Structure formats: structure tokens, C-alpha cells
mmCIF file of C-alpha atoms in Angstrom:
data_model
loop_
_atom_site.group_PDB
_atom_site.id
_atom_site.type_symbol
_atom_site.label_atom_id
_atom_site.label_comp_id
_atom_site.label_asym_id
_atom_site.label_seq_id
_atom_site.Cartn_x
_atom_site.Cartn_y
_atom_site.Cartn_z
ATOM 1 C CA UNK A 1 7.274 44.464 -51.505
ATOM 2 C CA UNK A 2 9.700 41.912 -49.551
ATOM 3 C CA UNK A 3 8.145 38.384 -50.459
ATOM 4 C CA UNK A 4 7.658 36.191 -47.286
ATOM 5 C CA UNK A 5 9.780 32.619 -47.576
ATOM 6 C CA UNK A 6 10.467 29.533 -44.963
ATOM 7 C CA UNK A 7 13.241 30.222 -44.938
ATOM 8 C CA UNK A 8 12.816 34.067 -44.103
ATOM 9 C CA UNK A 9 10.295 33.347 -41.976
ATOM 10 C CA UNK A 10 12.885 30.663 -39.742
ATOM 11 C CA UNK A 11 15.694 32.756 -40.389
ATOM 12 C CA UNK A 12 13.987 36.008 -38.284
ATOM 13 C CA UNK A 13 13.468 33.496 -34.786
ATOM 14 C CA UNK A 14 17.100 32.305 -34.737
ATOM 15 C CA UNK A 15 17.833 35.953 -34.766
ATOM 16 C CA UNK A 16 15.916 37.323 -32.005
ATOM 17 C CA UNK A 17 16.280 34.441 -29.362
ATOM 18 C CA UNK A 18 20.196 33.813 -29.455
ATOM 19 C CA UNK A 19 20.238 37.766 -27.130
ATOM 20 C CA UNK A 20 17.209 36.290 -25.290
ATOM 21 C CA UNK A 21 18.851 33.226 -24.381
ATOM 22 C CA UNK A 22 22.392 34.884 -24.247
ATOM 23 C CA UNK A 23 20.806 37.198 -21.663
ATOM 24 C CA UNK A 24 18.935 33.812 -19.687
ATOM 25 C CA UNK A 25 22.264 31.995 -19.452
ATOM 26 C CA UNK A 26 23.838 35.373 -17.640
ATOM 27 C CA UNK A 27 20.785 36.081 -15.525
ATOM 28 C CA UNK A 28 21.633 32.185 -14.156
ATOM 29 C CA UNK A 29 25.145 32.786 -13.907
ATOM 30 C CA UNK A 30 24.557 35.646 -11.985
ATOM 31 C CA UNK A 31 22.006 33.867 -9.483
ATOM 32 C CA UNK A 32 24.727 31.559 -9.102
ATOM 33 C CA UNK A 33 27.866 33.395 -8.358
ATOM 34 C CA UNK A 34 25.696 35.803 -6.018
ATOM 35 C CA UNK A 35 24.064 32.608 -3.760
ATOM 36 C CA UNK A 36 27.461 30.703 -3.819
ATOM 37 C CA UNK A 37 29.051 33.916 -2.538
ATOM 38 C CA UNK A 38 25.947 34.771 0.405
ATOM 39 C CA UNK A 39 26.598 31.254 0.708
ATOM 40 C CA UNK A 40 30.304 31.334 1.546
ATOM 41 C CA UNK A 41 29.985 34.917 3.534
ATOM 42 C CA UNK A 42 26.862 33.116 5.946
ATOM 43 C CA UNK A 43 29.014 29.884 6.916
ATOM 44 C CA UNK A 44 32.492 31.441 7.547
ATOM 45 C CA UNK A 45 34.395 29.201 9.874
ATOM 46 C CA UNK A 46 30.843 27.755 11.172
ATOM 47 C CA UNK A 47 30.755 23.526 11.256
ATOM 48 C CA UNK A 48 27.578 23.797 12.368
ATOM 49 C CA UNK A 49 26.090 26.252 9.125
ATOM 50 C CA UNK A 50 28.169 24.144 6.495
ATOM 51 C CA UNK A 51 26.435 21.144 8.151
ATOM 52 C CA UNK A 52 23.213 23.660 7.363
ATOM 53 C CA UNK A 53 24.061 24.268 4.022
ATOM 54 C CA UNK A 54 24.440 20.670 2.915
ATOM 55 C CA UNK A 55 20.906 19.249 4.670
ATOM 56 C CA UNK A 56 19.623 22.806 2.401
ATOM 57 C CA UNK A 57 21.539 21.680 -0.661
ATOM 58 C CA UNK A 58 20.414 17.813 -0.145
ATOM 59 C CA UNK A 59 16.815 19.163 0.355
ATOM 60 C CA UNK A 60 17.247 21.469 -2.691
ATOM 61 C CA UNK A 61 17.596 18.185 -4.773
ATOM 62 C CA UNK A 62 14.985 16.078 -3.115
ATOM 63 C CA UNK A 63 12.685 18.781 -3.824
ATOM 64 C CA UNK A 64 14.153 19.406 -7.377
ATOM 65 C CA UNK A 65 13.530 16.021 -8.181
ATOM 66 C CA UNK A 66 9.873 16.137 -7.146
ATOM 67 C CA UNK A 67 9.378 19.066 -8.798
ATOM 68 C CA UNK A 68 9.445 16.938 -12.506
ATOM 69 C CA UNK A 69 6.775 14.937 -11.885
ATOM 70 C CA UNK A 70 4.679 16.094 -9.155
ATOM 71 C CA UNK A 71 4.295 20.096 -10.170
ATOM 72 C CA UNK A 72 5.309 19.786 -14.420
ATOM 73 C CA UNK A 73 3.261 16.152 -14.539
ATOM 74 C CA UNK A 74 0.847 16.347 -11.676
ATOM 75 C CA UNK A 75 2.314 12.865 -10.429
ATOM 76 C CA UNK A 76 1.798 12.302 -6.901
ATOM 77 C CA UNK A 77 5.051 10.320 -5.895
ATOM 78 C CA UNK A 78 5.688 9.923 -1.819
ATOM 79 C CA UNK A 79 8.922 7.518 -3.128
ATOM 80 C CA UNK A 80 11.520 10.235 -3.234
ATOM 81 C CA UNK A 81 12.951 9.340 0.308
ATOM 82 C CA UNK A 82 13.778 5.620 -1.257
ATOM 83 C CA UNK A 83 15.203 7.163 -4.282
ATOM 84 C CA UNK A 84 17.381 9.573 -1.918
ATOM 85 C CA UNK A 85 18.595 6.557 0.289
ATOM 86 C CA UNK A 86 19.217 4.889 -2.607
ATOM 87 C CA UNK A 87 21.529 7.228 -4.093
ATOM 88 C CA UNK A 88 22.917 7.803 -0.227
ATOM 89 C CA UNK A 89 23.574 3.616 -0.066
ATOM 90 C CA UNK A 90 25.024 3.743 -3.749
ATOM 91 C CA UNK A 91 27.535 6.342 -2.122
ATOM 92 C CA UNK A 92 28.746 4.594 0.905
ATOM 93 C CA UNK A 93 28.332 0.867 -0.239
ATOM 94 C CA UNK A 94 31.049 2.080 -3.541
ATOM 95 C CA UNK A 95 33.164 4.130 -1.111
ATOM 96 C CA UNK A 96 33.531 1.552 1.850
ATOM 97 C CA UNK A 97 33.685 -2.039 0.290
ATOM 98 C CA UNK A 98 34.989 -1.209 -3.199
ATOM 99 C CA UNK A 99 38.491 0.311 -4.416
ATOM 100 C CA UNK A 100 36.574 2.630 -6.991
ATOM 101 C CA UNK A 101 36.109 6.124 -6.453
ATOM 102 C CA UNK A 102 33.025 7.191 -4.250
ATOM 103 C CA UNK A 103 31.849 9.027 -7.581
ATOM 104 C CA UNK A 104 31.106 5.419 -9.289
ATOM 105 C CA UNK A 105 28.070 5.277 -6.467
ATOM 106 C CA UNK A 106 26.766 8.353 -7.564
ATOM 107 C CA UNK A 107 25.865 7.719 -10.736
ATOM 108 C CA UNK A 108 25.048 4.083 -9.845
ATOM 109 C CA UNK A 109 22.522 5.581 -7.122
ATOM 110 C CA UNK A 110 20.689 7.934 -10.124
ATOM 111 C CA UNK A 111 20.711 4.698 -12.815
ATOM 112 C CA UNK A 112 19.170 2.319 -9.936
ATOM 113 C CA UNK A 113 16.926 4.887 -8.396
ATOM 114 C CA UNK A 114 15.891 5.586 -12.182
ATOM 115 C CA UNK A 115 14.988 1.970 -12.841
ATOM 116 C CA UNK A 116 13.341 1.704 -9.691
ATOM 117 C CA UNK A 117 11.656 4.601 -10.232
ATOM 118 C CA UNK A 118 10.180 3.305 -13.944
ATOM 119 C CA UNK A 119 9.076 -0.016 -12.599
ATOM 120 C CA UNK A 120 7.109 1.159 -9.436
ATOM 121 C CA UNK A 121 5.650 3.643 -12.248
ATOM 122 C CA UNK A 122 4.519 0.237 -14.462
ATOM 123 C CA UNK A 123 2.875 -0.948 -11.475
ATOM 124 C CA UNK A 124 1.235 2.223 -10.502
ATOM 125 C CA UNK A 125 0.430 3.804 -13.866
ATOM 126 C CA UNK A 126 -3.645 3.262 -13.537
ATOM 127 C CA UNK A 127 -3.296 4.883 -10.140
ATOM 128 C CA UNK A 128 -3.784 8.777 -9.301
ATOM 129 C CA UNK A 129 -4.156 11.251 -6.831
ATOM 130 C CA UNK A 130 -4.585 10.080 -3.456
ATOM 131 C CA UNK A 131 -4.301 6.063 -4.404
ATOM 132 C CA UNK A 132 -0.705 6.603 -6.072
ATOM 133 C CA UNK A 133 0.160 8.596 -2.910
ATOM 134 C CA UNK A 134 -0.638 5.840 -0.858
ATOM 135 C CA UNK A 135 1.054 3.338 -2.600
ATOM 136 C CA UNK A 136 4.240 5.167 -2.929
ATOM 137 C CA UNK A 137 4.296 6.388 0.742
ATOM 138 C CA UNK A 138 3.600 2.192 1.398
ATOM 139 C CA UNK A 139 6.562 1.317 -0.816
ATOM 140 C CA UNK A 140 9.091 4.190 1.232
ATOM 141 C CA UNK A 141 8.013 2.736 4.216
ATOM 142 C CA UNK A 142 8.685 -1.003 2.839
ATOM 143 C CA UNK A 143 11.665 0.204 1.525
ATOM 144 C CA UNK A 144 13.103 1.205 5.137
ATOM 145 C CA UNK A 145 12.543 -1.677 6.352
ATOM 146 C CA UNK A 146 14.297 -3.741 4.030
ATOM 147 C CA UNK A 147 17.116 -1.433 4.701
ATOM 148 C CA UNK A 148 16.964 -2.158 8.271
ATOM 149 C CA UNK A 149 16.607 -6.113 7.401
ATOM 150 C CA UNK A 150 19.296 -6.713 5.272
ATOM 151 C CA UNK A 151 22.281 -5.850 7.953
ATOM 152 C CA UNK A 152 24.739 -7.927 5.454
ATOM 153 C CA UNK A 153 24.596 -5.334 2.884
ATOM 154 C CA UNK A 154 23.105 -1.763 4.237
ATOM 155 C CA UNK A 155 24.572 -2.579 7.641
ATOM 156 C CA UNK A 156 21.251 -2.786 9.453
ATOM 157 C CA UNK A 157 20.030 -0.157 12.125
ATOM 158 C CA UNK A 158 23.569 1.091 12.572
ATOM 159 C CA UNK A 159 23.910 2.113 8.595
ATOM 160 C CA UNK A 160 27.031 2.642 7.305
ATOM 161 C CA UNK A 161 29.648 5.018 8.937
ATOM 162 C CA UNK A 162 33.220 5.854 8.492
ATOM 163 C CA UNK A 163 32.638 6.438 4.647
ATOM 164 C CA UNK A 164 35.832 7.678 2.691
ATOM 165 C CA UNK A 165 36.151 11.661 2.709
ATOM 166 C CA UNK A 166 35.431 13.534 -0.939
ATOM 167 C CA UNK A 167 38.189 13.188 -2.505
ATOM 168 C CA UNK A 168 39.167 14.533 -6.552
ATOM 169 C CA UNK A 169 41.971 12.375 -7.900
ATOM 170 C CA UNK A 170 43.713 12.043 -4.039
ATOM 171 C CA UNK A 171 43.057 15.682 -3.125
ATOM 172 C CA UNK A 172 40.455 16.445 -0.182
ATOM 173 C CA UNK A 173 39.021 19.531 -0.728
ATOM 174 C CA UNK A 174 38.048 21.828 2.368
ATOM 175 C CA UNK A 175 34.756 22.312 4.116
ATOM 176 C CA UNK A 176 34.292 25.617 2.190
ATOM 177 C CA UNK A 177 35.307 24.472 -1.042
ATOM 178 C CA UNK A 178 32.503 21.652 -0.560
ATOM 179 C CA UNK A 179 29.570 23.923 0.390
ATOM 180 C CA UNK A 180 30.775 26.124 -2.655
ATOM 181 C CA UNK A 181 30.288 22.892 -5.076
ATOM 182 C CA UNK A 182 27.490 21.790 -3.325
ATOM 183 C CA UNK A 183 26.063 25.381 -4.076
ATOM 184 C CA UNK A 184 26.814 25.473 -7.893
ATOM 185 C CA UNK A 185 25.769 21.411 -8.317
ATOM 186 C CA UNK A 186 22.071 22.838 -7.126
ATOM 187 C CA UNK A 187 22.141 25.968 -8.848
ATOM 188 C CA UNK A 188 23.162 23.792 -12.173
ATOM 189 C CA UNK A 189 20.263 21.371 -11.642
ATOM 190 C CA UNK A 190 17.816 24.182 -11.156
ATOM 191 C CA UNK A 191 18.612 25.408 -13.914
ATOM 192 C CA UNK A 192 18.701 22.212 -16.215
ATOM 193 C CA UNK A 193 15.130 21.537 -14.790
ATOM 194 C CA UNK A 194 14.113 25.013 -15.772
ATOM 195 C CA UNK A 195 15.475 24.493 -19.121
ATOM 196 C CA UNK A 196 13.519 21.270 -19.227
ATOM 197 C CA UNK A 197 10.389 22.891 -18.199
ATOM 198 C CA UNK A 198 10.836 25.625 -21.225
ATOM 199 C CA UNK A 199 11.234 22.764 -23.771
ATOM 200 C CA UNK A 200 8.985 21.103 -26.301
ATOM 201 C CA UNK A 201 9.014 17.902 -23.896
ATOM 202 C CA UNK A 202 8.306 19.886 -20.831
ATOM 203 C CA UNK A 203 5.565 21.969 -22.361
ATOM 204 C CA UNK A 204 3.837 18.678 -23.459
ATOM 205 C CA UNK A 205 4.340 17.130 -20.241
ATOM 206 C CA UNK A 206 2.514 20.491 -18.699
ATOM 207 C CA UNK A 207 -0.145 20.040 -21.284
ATOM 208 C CA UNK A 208 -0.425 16.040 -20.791
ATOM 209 C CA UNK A 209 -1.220 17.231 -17.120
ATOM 210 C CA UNK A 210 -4.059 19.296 -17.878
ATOM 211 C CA UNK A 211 -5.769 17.333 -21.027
ATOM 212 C CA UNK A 212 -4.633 13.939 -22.412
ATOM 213 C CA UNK A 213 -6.620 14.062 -25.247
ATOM 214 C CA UNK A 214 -4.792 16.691 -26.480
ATOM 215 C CA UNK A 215 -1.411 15.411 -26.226
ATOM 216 C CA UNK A 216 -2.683 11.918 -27.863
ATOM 217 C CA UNK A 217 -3.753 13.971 -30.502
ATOM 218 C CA UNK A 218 -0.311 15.191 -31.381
ATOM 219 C CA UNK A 219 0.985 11.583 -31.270
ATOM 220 C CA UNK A 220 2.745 11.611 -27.549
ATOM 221 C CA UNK A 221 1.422 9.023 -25.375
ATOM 222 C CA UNK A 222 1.140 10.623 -21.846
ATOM 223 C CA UNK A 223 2.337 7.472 -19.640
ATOM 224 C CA UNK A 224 5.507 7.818 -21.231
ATOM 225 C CA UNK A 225 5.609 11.479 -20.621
ATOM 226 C CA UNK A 226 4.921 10.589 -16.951
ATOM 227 C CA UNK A 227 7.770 7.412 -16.787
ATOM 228 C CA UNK A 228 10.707 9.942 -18.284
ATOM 229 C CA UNK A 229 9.600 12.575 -15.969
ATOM 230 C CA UNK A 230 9.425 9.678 -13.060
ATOM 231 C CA UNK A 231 12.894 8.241 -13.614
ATOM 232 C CA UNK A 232 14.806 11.962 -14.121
ATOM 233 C CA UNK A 233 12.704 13.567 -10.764
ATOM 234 C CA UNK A 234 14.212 9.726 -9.329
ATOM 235 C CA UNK A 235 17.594 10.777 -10.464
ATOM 236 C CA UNK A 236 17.980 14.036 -9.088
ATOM 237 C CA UNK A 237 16.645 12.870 -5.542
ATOM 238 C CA UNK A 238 19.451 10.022 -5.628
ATOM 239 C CA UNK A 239 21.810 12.905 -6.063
ATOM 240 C CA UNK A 240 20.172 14.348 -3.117
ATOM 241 C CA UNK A 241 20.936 11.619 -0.866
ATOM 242 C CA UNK A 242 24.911 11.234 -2.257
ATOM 243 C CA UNK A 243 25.407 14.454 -1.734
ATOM 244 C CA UNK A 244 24.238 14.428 1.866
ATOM 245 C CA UNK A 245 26.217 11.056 2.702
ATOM 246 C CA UNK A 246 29.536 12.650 0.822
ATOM 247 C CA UNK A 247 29.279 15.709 3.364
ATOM 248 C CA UNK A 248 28.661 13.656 6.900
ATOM 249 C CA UNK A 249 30.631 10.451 6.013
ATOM 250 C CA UNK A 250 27.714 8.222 7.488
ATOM 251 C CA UNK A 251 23.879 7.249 6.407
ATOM 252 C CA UNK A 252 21.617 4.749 8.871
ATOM 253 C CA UNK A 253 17.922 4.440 7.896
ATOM 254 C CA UNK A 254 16.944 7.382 10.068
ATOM 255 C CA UNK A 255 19.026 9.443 7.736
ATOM 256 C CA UNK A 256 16.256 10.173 5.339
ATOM 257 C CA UNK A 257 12.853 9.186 6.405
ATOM 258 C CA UNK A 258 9.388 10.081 4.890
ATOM 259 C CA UNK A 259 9.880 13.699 6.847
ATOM 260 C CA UNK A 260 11.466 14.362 3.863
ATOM 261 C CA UNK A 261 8.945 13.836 1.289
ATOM 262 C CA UNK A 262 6.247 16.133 2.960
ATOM 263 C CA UNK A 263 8.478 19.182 4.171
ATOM 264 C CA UNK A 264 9.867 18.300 -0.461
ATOM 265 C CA UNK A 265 6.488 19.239 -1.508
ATOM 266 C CA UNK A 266 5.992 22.507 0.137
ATOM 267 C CA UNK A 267 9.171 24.067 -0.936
ATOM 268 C CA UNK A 268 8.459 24.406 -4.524
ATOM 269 C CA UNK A 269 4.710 26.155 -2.883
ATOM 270 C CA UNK A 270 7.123 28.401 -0.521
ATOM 271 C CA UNK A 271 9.575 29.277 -3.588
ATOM 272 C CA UNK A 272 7.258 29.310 -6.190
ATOM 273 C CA UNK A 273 6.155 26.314 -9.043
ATOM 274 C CA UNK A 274 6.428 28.889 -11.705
ATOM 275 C CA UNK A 275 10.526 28.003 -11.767
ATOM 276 C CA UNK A 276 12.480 25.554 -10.417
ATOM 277 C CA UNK A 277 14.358 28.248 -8.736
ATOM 278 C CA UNK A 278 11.361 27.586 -6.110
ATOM 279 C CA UNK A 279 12.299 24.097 -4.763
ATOM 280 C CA UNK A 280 15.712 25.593 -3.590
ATOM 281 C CA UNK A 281 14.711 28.894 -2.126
ATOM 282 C CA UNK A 282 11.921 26.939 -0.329
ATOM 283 C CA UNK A 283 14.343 24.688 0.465
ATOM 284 C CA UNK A 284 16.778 27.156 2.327
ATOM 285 C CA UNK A 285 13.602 28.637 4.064
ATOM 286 C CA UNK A 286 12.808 25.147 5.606
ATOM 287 C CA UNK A 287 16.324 24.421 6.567
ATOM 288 C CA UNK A 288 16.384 28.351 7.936
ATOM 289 C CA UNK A 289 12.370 28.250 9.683
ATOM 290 C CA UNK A 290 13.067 24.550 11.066
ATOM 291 C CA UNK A 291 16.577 24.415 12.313
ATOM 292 C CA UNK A 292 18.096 28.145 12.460
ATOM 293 C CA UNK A 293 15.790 30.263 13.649
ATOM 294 C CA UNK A 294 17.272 31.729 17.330
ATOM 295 C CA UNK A 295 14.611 30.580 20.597
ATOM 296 C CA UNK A 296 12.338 28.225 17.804
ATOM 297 C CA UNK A 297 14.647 25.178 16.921
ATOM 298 C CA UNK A 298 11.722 23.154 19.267
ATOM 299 C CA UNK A 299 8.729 24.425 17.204
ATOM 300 C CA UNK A 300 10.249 24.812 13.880
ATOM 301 C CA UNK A 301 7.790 22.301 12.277
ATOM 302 C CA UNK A 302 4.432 24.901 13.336
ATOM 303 C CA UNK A 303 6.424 27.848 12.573
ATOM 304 C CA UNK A 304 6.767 26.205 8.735
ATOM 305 C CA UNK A 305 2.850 25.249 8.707
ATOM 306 C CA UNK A 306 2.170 28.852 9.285
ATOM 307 C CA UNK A 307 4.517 30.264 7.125
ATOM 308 C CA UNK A 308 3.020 27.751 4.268
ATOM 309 C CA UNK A 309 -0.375 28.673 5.330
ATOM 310 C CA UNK A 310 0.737 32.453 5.129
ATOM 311 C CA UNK A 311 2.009 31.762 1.576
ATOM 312 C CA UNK A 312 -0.649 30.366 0.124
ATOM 313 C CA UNK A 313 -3.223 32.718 1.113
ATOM 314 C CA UNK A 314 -1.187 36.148 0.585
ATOM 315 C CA UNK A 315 0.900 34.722 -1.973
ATOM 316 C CA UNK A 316 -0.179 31.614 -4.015
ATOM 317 C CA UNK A 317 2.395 31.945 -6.251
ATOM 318 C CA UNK A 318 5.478 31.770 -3.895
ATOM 319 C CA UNK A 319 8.170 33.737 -2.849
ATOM 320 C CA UNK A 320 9.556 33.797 -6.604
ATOM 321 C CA UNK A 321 6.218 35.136 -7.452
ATOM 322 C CA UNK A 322 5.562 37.249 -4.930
ATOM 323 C CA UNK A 323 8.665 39.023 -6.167
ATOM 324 C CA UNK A 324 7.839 39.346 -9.594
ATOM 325 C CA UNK A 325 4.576 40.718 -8.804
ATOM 326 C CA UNK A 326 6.076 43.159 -6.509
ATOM 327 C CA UNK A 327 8.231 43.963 -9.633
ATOM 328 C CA UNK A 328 5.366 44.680 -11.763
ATOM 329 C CA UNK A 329 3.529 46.954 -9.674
ATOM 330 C CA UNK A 330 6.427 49.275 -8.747
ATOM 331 C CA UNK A 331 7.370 49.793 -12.200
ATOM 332 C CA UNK A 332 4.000 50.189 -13.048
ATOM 333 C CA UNK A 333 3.353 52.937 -10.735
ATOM 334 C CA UNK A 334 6.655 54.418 -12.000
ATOM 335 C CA UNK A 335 5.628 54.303 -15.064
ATOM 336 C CA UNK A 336 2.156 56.022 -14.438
ATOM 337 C CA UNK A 337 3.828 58.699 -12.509
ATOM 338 C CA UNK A 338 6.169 59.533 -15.212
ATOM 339 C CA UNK A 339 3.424 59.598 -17.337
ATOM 340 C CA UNK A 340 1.885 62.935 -16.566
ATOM 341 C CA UNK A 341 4.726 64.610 -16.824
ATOM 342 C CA UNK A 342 5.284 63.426 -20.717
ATOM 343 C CA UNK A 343 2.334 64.524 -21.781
ATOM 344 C CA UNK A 344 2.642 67.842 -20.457
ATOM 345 C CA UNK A 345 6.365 67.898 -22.599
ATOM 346 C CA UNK A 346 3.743 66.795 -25.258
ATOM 347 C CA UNK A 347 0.933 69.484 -25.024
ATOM 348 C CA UNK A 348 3.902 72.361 -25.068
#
């Protein structure tokens, strides 16, 4: 009889999940090459759909970054369009009145929209539900304001325009090459967020969402949980913004208002919170229901309530879900129909 040891016993996991994640990190590749390539074969020559794909990408991140904190930690942040100009401000101030690279602003955009992110969390840590909402839709809106006020450094009303092209060490790439990096940058983050949310850390934050107690038990303290998942949702948003501001060379503080935030939290609900593949599929089906659909461009807005609405009651578990369940049941019923015929192969 084989005699059961540690190291046995830790020996037989490694072996069974290096195929399973082996097989996950192809399944994402393939997601990736296939939506940069529908990507690529939808724009074409088109200005005015690679102009569509970056607003989808730029939502894409917005709505990535709320997806952290406000589906994994149940944290009801209405800051993300600050965190987005932020990162869109970083961008241009580092571009136009510097002689670094436009890439220094964004990763000073995600560090400051990080920090700021932690210490409106400090403030706001007793608060919940609808209170922290209100707070954090009263700081965006302060936030805007300053941006309009201080003229000397965001340029006032007017913004900033005339940013510096993308540019890779003095080489401008082309519109397509752009959308196709702007393609793969989401499809990375969605699937570093959906690595996240598998984890040890994002399990606990799930768990910290549902019962405290529990995750104070095992030693975590849950406002900590909730600052880390704060600051990286802050992050991703920032890159959001830089994105968008690298693409149309401009940002004034009508480029990303609080419309943002509220059309951010129903994409993961039209994609499905079960992945973070959700937040960008819901966010191309905003971009597509609000500003691409042929003889609706004027009512896009009640065209997305009712496709929202539709979701939640036929679907509550997305498109992504939908899907699966779809899945499910055919091969179910394939499976039942092939049964009969087995067990009459059997009975001979």
C-alpha cells in the first residue's frame, strides 16, 4: 500500500495544474489574437472607427479599474473619472512642458492616481454604500473644478491640446498599429485582473466582501484589502485616461466627466462580473449601442438602459454568462441524446 507523504501529497497539485494553466494562458492568447484581428478587419482605413476603438479601449480600462474594488470588494467608488483625468493630465502635462518621453506621464498618472486613490480611501473608510458613493461622486465633481481653476497648470477650460504624437524611441507608429496595441494593452490587463481575481489575495478580498469576520479570523484586516484593491482599480483607470489623451493629442475637462463612471459600472453587468473579460465586452457594447448604431446615435443612452434592463432580467449573469450557460445546455442535450443510443450498444 503506497504510504501518503507532504511531500506526495504537494507533489500530485504541481502536476495537474501546470496543463490547466498551460491551457488558461493559450485560451487568453487566443482571445487576444482573435479580438486584435476583428479589431483590425472592423476599422480598415476608417478615422472615425479607430477614433471608436480607442474611446472602447479607454472605457475598457475605466471599467477594468472599477471592476477591483467595486464588483471583487463591493467598494462603491464614483472617483474613477478623477483618477482617469489624472492619468490623461499626467500624459499631456509630461509630453508638452517637459523633454521626457510622454511614457514618464503614464506611469506618473497610475502612482498619483494610486496615492490619491489611498488617501480619499483613509478619509472614507467608515463610509459604505450609498454615503461613499456620494462622497466620491462630490470629490469628481470638486476635482473638475479645480481642473478648470487652475488655468496655470491644466490650462483651464481650454485643456491642453497639441500634445506630442506616440512616439517609441523617435518612430511614430500608424493609426492601425495603435488600435492594435491599444487592443493587446486591454486584453493584457483583463487578463492580469482575472489572474488577480483567481489568487489567494483576490479570493480573500471576495470573501472580505461577503463576511469580515471571517477574513479577521485568518489574520487579514479587510480595510487593507479594500486600500490595495482602491489604489490598483485607481491605476488602471489612470491608464484609461493616458491612453485616450495619447490617441486624440488633446484633453479639456469635458474630456472625461462623471458620464463615465455610470455608463463604467454597467459594463462589467452587460459583459458579465464572473471575469474581467466582462468590463471590456460591455465596454465595446456601450461604445457600439451609444455611438455606432446606424439611425440611433441621438438615443443611444435609452437604447443602453434597455439593453441593461434586458440583461439583467434574461441574463443576470452577462453576456459572458449567458454564453457559458448556452454552452452547458447544448452539450448537455448532446450528451442526453447520445445517450440512448449507448445503452442500446450496451444491452446488445
Amino acid at each position: 500500500m503506497a504510504v501518503s507523504t507532504p511531500e506526495a501529497a504537494l507533489a500530485v497539485p504541481s502536476r495537474t495544474r501546470r496543463p490547466v494553466r498551460g491551457a488558461r494562458g493559450v485560451q487568453e492568447f487566443g482571445i487576444t489574437v482573435v479580438v486584435v484581428a476583428a479589431a483590425l478587419l472592423w476599422v480598415g482605413p476608417s478615422l472615425y472607427r479607430q477614433d471608436l476603438v480607442f474611446l472602447a479601449a479607454m472605457y475598457g480600462l475605466v471599467a477594468l479599474g472599477m471592476y477591483v474594488p467595486f464588483v471583487l470588494a463591493g467598494s462603491m467608488s464614483m472617483a474613477y473619472s478623477a483618477y482617469a483625468a489624472i492619468g490623461a493630465y499626467a500624459v499631456a502635462l509630461v509630453a508638452k512642458h517637459t523633454g521626457w518621453s510622454m511614457w514618464w506621464g503614464w506611469l506618473a498618472g497610475a502612482v498619483v492616481a494610486a496615492l490619491v486613490a489611498l488617501l480619499l480611501g483613509l478619509v472614507t473608510q467608515r463610509l459604505s454604500g450609498f454615503y461613499l458613493a456620494a462622497v466620491t461622486l462630490l470629490f469628481s465633481l470638486a476635482f473638475k473644478y479645480w481642473v478648470v481653476d487652475a488655468r496655470s497648470i491644466t490650462g483651464g477650460a481650454g485643456g491642453i491640446t497639441r500634445i506630442p504624437p506616440v512616439s517609441v524611441f523617435g518612430w511614430e507608429p500608424p493609426g492601425l498599429v495603435l488600435v492594435a496595441a491599444a487592443v493587446v494593452f486591454v486584453c493584457v490587463v483583463a487578463v492580469l485582473v482575472d489572474r488577480l481575481r483567481k489568487s489567494v489575495w483576490g479570493i480573500t478580498l471576495q470573501v472580505s466582501r461577503e463576511s469580515e469576520d471571517a477574513v479577521r479570523v485568518a489574520g487579514v484586516k479587510p480595510a487593507h484589502l479594500r486600500m490595495v484593491a482602491l489604489a490598483i482599480g485607481a491605476a488602471i483607470a489612470a491608464f484609461g485616461g493616458s491612453l485616450f489623451v495619447g490617441s486624440v493629442q488633446a484633453v479639456t475637462p469635458e474630456t472625461l466627466t462623471l458620464n463615465l463612471v455610470f455608463l463604467a459600472i454597467f459594463m462589467p453587468i452587460i459583459g458579465g462580473r464572473g471575469t474581467a473579460w466582462g468590463a471590456p465586452l460591455g465596454a465595446v457594447v456601450v461604445v457600439a449601442v451609444t455611438l455606432n448604431m446606424p439611425g440611433y446615435r441621438g438615443s443611444g443612452e435609452l437604447l443602453l438602459a434597455l439593453a441593461v434592463l434586458l440583461i439583467i432580467i434574461v441574463a443576470p449573469g452577462g453576456l459572458i454568462g449567458y454564453a457559458q450557460w448556452c454552452g452547458t445546455r447544448i452539450r448537455s442535450l448532446w450528451s442526453a441524446r447520445r445517450t440512448p443510443s449507448s445503452a442500446k450498444g450496451a444491452d446488445r
